[in-house]
XYZ file of C-alpha atoms in Angstrom:
528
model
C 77.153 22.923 319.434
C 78.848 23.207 316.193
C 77.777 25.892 313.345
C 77.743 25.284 309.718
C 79.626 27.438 308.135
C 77.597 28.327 305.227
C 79.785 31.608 304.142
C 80.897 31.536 299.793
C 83.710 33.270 298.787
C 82.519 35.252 295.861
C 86.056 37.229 294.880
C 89.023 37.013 293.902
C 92.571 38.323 295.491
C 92.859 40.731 291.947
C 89.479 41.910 292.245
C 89.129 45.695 291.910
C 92.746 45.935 291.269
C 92.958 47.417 287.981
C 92.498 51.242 287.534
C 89.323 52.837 286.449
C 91.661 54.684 283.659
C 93.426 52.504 281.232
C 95.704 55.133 280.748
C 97.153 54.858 283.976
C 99.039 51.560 283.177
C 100.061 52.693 279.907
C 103.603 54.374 280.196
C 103.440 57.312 278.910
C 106.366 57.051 276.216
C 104.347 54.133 274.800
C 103.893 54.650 270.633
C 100.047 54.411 271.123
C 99.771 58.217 272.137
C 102.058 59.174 268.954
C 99.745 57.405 267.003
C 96.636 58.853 268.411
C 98.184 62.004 268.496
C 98.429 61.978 264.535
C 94.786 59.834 263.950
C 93.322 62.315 266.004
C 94.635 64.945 263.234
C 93.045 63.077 260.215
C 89.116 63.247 259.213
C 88.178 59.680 258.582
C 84.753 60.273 258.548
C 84.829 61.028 254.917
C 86.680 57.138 253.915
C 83.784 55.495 255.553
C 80.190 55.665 254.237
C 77.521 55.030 257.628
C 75.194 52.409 256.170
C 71.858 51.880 257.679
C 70.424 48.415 258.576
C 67.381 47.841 260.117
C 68.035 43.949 260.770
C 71.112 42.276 262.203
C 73.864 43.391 264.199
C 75.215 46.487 264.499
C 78.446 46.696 262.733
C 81.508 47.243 263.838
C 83.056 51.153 264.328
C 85.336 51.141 261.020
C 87.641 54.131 262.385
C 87.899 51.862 265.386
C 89.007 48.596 263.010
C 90.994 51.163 261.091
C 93.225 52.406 263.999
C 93.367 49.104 265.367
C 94.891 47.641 262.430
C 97.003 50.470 261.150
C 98.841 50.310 265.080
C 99.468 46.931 264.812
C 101.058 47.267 261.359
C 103.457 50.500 263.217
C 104.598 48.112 265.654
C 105.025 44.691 263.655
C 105.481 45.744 260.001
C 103.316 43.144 258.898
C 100.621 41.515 261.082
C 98.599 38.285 260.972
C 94.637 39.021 261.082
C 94.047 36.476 264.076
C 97.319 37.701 265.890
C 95.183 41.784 265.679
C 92.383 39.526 266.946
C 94.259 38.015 269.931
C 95.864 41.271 270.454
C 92.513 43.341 270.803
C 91.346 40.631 273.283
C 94.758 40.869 275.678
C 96.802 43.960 274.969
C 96.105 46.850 276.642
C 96.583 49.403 274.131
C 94.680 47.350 271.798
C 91.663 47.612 274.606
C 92.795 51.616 274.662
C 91.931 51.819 270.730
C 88.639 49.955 270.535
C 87.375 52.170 273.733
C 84.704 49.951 274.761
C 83.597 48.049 271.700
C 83.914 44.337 272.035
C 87.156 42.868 270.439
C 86.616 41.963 266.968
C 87.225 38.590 264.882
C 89.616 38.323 262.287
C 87.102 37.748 259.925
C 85.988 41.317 260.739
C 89.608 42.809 260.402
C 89.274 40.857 256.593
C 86.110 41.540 255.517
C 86.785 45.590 256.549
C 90.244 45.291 254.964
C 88.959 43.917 251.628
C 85.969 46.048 251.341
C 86.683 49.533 252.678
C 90.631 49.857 252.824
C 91.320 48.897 249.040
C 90.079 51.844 247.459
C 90.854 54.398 249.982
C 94.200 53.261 251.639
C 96.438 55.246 249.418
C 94.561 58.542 250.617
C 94.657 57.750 254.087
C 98.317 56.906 253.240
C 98.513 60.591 252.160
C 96.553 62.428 255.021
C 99.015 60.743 257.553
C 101.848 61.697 256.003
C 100.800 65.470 255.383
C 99.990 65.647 258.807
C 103.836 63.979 259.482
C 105.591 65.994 257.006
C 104.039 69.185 258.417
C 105.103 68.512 262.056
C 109.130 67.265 261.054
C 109.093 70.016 258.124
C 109.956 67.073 255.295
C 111.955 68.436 252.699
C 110.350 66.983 249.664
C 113.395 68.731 246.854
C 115.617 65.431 248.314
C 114.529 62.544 246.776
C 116.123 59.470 247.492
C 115.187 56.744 245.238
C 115.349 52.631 245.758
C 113.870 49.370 244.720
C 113.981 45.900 246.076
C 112.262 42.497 244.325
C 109.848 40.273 246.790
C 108.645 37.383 245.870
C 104.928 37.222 245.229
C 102.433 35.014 247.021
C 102.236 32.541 244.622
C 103.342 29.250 242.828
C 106.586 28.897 242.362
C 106.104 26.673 239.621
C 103.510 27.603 237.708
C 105.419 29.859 235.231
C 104.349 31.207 231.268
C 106.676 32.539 229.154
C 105.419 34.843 226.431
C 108.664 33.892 223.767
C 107.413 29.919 224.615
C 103.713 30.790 223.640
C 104.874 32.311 220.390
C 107.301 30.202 219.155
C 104.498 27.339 219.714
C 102.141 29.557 217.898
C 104.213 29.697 215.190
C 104.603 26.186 215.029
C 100.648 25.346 214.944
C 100.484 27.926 212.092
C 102.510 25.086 210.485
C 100.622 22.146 211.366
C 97.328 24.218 210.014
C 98.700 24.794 206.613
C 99.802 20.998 206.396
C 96.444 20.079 207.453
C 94.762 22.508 205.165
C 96.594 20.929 202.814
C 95.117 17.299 203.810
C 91.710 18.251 203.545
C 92.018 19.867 200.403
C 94.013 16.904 198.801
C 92.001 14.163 201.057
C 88.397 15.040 201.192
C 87.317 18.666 199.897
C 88.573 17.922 196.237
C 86.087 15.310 195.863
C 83.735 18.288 196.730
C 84.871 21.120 194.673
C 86.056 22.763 197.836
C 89.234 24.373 198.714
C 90.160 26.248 202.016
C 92.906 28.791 201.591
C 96.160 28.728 203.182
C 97.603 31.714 205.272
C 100.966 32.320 206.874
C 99.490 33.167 210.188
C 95.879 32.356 211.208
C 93.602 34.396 213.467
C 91.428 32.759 216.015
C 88.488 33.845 213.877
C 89.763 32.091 210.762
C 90.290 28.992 212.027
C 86.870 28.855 213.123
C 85.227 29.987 209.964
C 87.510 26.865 208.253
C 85.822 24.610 210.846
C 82.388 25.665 209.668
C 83.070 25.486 205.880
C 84.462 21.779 206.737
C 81.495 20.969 208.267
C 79.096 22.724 205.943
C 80.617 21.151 203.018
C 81.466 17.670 203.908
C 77.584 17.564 206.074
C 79.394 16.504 209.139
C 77.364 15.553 212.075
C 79.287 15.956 215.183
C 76.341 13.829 216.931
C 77.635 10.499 215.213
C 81.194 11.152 216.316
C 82.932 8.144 217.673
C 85.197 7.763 220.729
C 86.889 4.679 223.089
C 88.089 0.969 222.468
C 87.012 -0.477 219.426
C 85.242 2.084 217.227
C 87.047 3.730 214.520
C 87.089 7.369 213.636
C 86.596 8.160 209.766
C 88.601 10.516 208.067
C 86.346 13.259 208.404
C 85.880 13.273 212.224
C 89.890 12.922 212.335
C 90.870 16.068 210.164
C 87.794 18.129 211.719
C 88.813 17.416 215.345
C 92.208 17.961 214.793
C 91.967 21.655 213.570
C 89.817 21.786 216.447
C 92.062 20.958 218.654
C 94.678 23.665 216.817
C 91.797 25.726 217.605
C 91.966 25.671 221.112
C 95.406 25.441 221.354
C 95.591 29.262 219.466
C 93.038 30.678 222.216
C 95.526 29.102 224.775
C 98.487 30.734 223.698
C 96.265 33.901 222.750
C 94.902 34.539 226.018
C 98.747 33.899 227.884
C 100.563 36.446 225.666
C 97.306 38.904 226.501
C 97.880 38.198 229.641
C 101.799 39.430 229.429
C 101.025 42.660 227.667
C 103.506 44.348 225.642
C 106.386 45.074 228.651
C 106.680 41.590 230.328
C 107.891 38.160 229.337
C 106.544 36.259 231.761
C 103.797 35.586 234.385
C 102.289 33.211 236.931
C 99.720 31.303 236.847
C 98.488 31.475 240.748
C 99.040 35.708 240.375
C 98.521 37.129 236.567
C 100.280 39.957 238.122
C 103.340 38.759 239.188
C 106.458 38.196 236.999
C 109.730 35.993 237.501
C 112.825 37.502 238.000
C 115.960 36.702 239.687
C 115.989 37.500 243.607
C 118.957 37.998 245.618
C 117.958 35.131 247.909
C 117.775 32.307 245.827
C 115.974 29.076 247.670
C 117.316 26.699 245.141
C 120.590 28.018 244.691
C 120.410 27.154 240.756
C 119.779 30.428 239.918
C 116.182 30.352 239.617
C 113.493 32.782 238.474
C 111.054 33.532 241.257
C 107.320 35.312 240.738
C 107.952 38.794 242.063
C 106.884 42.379 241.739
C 109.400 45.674 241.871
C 108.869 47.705 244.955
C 109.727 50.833 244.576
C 109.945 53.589 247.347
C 110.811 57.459 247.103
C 112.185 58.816 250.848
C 112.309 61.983 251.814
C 113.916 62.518 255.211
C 113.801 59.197 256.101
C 109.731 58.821 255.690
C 108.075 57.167 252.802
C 106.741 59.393 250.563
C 105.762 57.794 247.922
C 105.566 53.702 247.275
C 104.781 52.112 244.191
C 104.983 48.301 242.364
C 105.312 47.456 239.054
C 105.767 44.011 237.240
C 109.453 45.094 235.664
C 112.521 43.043 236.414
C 114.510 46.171 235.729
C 114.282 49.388 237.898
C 115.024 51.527 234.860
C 111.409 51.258 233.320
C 110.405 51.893 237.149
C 111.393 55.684 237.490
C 109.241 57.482 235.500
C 106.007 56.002 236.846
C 107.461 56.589 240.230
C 108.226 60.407 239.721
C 104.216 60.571 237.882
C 102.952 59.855 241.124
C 105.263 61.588 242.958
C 103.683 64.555 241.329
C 100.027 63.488 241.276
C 100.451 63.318 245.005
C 102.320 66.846 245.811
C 101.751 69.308 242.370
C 105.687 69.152 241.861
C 108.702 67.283 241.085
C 111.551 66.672 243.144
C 114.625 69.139 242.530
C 117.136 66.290 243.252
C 116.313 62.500 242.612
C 119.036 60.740 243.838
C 119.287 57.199 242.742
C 121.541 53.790 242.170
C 122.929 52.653 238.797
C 119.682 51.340 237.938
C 117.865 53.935 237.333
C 120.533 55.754 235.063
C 119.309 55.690 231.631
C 119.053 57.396 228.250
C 115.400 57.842 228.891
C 115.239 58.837 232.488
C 118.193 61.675 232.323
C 116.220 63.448 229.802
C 112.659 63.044 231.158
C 114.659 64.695 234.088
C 115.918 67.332 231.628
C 112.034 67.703 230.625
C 110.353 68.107 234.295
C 113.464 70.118 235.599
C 114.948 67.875 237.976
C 118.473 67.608 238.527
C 120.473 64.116 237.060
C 121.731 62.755 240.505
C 121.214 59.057 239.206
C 124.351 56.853 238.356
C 125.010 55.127 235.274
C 125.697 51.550 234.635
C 129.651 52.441 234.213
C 129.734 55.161 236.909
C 132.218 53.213 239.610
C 134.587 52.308 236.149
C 134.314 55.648 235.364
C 135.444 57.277 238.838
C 137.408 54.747 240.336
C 139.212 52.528 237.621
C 141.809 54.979 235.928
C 143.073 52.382 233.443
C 139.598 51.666 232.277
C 139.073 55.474 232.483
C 142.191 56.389 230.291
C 141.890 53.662 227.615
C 143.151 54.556 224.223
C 140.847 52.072 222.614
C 137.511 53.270 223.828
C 136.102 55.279 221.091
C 135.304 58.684 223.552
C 139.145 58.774 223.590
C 140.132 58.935 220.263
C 141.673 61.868 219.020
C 140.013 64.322 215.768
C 142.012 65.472 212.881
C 142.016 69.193 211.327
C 138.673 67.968 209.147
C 136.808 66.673 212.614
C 137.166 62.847 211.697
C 137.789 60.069 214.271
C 141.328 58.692 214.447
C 141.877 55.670 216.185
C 145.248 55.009 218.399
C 146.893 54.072 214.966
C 145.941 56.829 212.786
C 143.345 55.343 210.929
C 140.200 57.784 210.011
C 137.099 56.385 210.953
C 134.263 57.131 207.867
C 130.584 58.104 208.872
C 128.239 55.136 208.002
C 124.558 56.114 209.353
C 122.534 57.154 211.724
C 119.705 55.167 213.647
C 117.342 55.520 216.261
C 118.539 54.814 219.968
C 116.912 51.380 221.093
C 113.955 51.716 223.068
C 114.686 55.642 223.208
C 111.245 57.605 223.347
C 111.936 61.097 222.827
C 113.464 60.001 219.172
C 117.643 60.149 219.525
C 119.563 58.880 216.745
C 123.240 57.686 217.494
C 125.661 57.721 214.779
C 127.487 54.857 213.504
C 131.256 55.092 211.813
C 133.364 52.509 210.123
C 137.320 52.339 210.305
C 138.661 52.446 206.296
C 140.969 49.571 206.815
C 141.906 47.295 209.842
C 143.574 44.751 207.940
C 147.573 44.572 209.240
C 146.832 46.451 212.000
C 149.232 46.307 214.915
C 146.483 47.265 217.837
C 143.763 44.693 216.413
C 144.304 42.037 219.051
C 144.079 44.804 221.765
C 141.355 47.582 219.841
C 138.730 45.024 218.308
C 139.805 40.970 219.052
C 136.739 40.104 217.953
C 135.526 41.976 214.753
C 135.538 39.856 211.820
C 136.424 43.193 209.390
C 136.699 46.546 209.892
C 135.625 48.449 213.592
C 132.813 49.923 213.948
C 131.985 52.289 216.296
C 128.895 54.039 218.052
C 128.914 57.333 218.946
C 126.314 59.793 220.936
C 127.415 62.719 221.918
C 124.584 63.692 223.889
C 124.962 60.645 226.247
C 128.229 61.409 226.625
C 127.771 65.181 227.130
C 124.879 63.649 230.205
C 127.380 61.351 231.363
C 130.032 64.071 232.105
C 127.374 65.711 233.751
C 126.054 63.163 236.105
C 129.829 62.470 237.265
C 130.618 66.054 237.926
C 127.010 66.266 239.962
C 127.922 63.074 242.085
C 131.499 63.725 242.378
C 130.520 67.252 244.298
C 130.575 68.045 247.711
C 127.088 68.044 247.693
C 126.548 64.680 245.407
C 128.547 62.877 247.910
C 126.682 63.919 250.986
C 123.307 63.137 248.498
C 125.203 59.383 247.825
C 125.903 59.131 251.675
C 122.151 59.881 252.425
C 120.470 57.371 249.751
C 122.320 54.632 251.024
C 121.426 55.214 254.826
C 118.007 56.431 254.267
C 116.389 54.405 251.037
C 118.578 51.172 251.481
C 118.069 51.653 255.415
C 114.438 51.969 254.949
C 114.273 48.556 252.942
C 117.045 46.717 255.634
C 113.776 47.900 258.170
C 111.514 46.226 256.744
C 112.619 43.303 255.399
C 115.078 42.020 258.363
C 114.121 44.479 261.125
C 109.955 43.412 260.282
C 111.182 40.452 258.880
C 108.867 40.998 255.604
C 110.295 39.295 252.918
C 107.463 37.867 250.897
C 103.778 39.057 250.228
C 100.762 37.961 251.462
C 98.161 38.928 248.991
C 97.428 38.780 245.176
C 97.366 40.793 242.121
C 98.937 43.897 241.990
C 95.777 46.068 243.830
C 96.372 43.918 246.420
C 99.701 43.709 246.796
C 99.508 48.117 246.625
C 97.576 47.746 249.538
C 99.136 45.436 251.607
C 102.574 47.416 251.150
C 100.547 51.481 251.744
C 99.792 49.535 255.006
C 102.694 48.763 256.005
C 104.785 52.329 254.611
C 101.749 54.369 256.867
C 102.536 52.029 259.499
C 106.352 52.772 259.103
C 106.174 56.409 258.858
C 104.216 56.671 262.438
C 106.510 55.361 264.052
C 109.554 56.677 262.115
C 107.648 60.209 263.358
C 107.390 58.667 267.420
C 111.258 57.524 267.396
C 112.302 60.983 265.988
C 109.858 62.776 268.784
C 111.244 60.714 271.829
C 114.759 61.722 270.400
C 113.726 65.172 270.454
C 112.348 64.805 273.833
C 115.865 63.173 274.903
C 117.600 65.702 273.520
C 116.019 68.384 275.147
């Protein structure tokens, strides 16, 4: 007799395969134990306020979100918010870092992002690294200074220039007066009524005309006409034309607000964000791209301080930089060592001022060093020769007469250059080859100061010592930058407004600075 076999299989050939320790399949060179090594070294108790709620679900651990997304920004430089999610759900590192709690959405990872990481990132930022700098014994005297322009999240298209806005401005201030002059001429005569013309017209102004022309010519806006076959009368015409001048003056208003006083330009999608010229141009025209100025001080190879600013040039970039280098560590650095476009007027002596050293090249420096004919040049007026009474002689003997003295443009600590005037060019010889294009006599600018600085900075870079300092800012700042934008493949950003944009980047420089700290401990390890 045959027997139904009523047996289920209830299992699986992996069942009870898998360790009761996670650990145990995680190798143990893996960066996750670096990077709980230094968490484990910070208090983030006091980022993250415990809120009580006596409905709902419990929330989420936020240390737990905060590790997990800070060790997916180590390893991938930047991260997507449902590639954390997908990780937290299959990785198992990821499933190491939560400990237990359920894998989170990437709505969570936002939501915890935008409302707890944007105020206190940049002190995280700083706990890590003096936990870092501690452990490798960072030498924070060598400063090596670099920027790099990345295109902003936004329109490409969608540009305002501030010089556009107020030439436009100027012409409405124009159209005004002409139209003043049509209502005076037109309508407000018959009245006894006469609105007063101005060279430039305040918002404010132009609405006070609006109400006189209404008050005195008893204009009802209710009976204003509009479409296919009604006709506007004279009155409706003029007032809704300075109306529309009106608006057009708050327009142009609120964009050159919007500018400020440092910028020319901004976008439309990110207020923030100005256009500048990138080194990868899309177009290949030559276009201006919405961008923001990252700028980065590294100290043994490790970020130490990061900071963006809405400048196309880096020169208006290094003082703020240094400010917060010293808000952050009570000093500033004894050598700042910098490209050519940092070296400036301004920024040698705020370096004078704070005691730093002037390791920063000038615009000229490779000329200077390198080309000897440019170097030697009898023309250039800090090679001409001084008679017995101190006066300038140029390379035919000619004195050169004092003219004045004026303020150095855009100079803030109040330098004056001096300005002299050959007596007589006319038949000159060494014209076509001293001053080709000077309609009369030469004239010269002279600051001995600069120069003095300028002899300085050469001697300092031309050392033993400025050449190793050279050698190291191009590995470490410009190799920190090649890192992150091919290495991480981070060229663009992914947020808006320049809060945002500060936080995206302090995420991604802690990120980089854990495991710059794990790849310099394995080496040790090696090594030993």
């Amino acid at each position: 007799m045959r027997l139904t076999n009523l047996t289920n299989d209830y299992y699986t050939p992996r069942q009870l395969k898998l360790p009761l320790e996670i650990e145990k399949l995680i190798d143990i060179s893996d960066p996750v134990y670096t990077f709980c090594e230094v968490m484990d070294h910070i208090d983030l108790s006091k980022f993250f306020v415990v809120k009580g709620y006596k409905t709902g679900r419990p929330r989420c651990d936020q240390q737990k979100l905060l590790k997990v997304i800070l060790f997916a920004f180590m390893e991938n430089g930047i991260s997507s918010l449902r590639d954390i999610e997908k990780l937290c759900r299959n990785d198992i590192r990821y499933l190491y870092l939560l400990d237990g709690m359920k894998a989170p959405s990437f709505a969570t990872f936002g939501n915890f992002i935008r409302n707890e990481l944007t105020d206190s990132i940049e002190q995280i930022f700083l706990d890590v690294n003096a936990y870092i700098f501690q452990q490798d014994h960072v030498d924070l005297e060598h400063t090596y200074i670099d920027g790099t322009k990345i295109e902003a999240n936004a329109n490409r298209y969608t540009w305002v220039w501030k010089k556009s806005c107020t030439k436009n401005r100027s012409k409405v201030f124009e159209k005004i007066s002409m139209l003043i002059d049509a209502m005076n001429q037109e309508v407000l005569g018959y009245f006894n009524l006469k609105l007063e013309k101005r060279e430039e017209y305040a918002i404010d102004y132009v609405s006070k005309l609006l109400e006189l022309y209404k008050k005195g010519t008893g204009l009802d806006e209710s009976t204003f006409v509009s479409g296919c076959g009604h006709r506007k009368s004279i009155y409706q015409k003029q007032y809704q034309e300075l109306q529309g001048y009106l608006e057009r003056l708050k327009t142009y208003a609120h964009h050159i607000e919007i500018c400020g006083e440092e910028r020319n330009s901004y976008s439309k999608t990110d207020h923030d964000a100005t256009f500048m010229r990138l080194k990868k141009d899309y177009m290949g025209n030559d276009q201006l791209l919405p961008a923001y100025n990252l700028q980065m001080a590294v100290c043994d190879e490790y970020i130490a301080i990061v900071e963006v600013k809405p400048y196309a040039s880096d020169m208006e970039c290094f003082v703020p930089l240094m400010e917060k280098f010293y808000e952050t560590y009570g000093h500033y650095p004894k050598y700042p060592v910098a490209d050519a476009g940092y070296g400036s007027y301004n920024n040698y002596l705020y370096c004078e001022e704070h005691g730093m050293e002037k390791y920063m090249k000038f615009t000229m420096f490779k000329k200077e060093t390198n080309d000897k004919k440019y170097h030697e040049n009898p023309y250039r007026a800090v090679n001409f020769q001084r008679d017995e009474f101190g006066n300038l002689l140029c390379p035919n003997g000619r004195r050169f007469r004092f003219k004045c003295k004026r303020p150095v443009y855009r100079n803030q600590y109040g330098r004056t250059e001096e300005l002299y005037e050959c007596e007589s060019c006319e038949g000159c010889q060494h014209k076509s080859e001293c001053c080709p294009k000077a309609l009369g006599n030469r004239t010269i600018r002279m600051n001995e100061e600069l120069t003095t600085i300028h002899q300085e900075v050469i001697s300092n870079l031309e050392s033993i010592q400025g050449a190793l300092l050279r050698m190291n800012r191009s590995i470490q700042a410009e190799g920190t930058f090649g890192i992150l934008k091919w290495d991480k493949s981070y060229k663009r950003l992914f947020r808006r407004g320049e809060k945002n944009v500060i936080l995206e980047l302090t995420l991604i420089s802690c990120g980089y600075n854990i495991y710059k700290y794990h790849n310099k401990k394995q080496r040790k390890e090696l090594a030993a």
